[in-house]
mmCIF file of C-alpha atoms in Angstrom:
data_model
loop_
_atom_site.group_PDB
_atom_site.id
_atom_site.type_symbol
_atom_site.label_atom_id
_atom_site.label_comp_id
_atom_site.label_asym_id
_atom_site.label_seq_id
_atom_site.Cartn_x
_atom_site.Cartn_y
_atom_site.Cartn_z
ATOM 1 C CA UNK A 23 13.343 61.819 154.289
ATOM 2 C CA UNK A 24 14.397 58.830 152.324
ATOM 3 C CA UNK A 25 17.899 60.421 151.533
ATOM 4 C CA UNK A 26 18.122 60.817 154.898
ATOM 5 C CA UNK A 27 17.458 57.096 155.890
ATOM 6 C CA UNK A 28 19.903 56.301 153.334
ATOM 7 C CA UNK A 29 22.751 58.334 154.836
ATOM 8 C CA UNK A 30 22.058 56.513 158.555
ATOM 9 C CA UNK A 31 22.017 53.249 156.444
ATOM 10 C CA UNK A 32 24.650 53.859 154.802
ATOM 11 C CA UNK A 33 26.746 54.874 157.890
ATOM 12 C CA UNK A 34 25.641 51.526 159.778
ATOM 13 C CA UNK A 35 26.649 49.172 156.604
ATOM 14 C CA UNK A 36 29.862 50.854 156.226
ATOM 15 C CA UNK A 37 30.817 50.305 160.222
ATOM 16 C CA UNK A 38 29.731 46.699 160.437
ATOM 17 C CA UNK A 39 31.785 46.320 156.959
ATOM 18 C CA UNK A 40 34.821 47.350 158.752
ATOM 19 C CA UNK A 41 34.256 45.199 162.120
ATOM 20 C CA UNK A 42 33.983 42.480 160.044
ATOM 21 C CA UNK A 43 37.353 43.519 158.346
ATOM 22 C CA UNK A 44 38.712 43.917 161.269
ATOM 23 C CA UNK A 45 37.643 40.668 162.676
ATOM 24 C CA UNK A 46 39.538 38.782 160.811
ATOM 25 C CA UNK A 47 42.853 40.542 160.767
ATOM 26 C CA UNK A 48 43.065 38.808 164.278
ATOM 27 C CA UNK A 49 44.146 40.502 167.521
ATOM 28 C CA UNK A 50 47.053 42.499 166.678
ATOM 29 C CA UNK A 51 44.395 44.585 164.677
ATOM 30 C CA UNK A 52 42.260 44.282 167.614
ATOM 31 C CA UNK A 53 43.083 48.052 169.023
ATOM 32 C CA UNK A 54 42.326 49.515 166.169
ATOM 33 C CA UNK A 55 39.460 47.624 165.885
ATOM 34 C CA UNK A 56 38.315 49.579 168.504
ATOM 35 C CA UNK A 57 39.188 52.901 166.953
ATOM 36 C CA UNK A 58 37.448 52.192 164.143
ATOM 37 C CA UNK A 59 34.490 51.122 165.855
ATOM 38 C CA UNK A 60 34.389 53.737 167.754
ATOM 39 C CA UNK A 61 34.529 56.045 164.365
ATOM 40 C CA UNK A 62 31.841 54.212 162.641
ATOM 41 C CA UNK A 63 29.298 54.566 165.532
ATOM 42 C CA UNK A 64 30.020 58.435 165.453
ATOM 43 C CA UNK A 65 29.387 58.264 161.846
ATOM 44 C CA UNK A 66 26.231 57.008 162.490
ATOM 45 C CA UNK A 67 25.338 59.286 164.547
ATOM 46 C CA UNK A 68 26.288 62.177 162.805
ATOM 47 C CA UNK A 69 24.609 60.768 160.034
ATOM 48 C CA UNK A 70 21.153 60.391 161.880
ATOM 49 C CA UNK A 71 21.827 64.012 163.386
ATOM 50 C CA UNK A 72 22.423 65.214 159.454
ATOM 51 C CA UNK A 73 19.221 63.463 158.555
ATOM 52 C CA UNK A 74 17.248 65.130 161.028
ATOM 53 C CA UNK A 75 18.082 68.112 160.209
ATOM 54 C CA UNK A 76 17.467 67.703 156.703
ATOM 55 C CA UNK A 77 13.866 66.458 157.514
ATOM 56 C CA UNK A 78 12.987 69.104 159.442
ATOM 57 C CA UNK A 79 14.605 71.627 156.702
ATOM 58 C CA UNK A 80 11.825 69.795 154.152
ATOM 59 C CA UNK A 81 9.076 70.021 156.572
ATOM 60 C CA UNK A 82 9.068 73.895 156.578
#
């Protein structure tokens, strides 16, 4: 379970790392910006789907 957690954590730190990167390379950057967003929420999510899974593969 707490590996788990870490992974979503993980995820989330790692996307608002790169918005803030991206940030302050100004608006030129600002499309991709938006791809990478984009990216890092579906890490996230993938993440938290991964984690479930895990936790309910510990729980049998």
């Amino acid at each position: 379970m707490k590996r788990a957690k870490k992974a979503v954590s993980g995820a989330k730190k790692k996307a608002r790392k790169t918005v803030k990167r991206a940030k302050k390379a100004g608006a030129t950057a600002q499309k991709k910006v938006k791809k990478t967003v984009g990216r890092a929420k579906k890490a996230v999510k993938k993440a938290r789907k991964k984690a479930a899974k895990t936790v309910r593969r510990i729980k049998k």
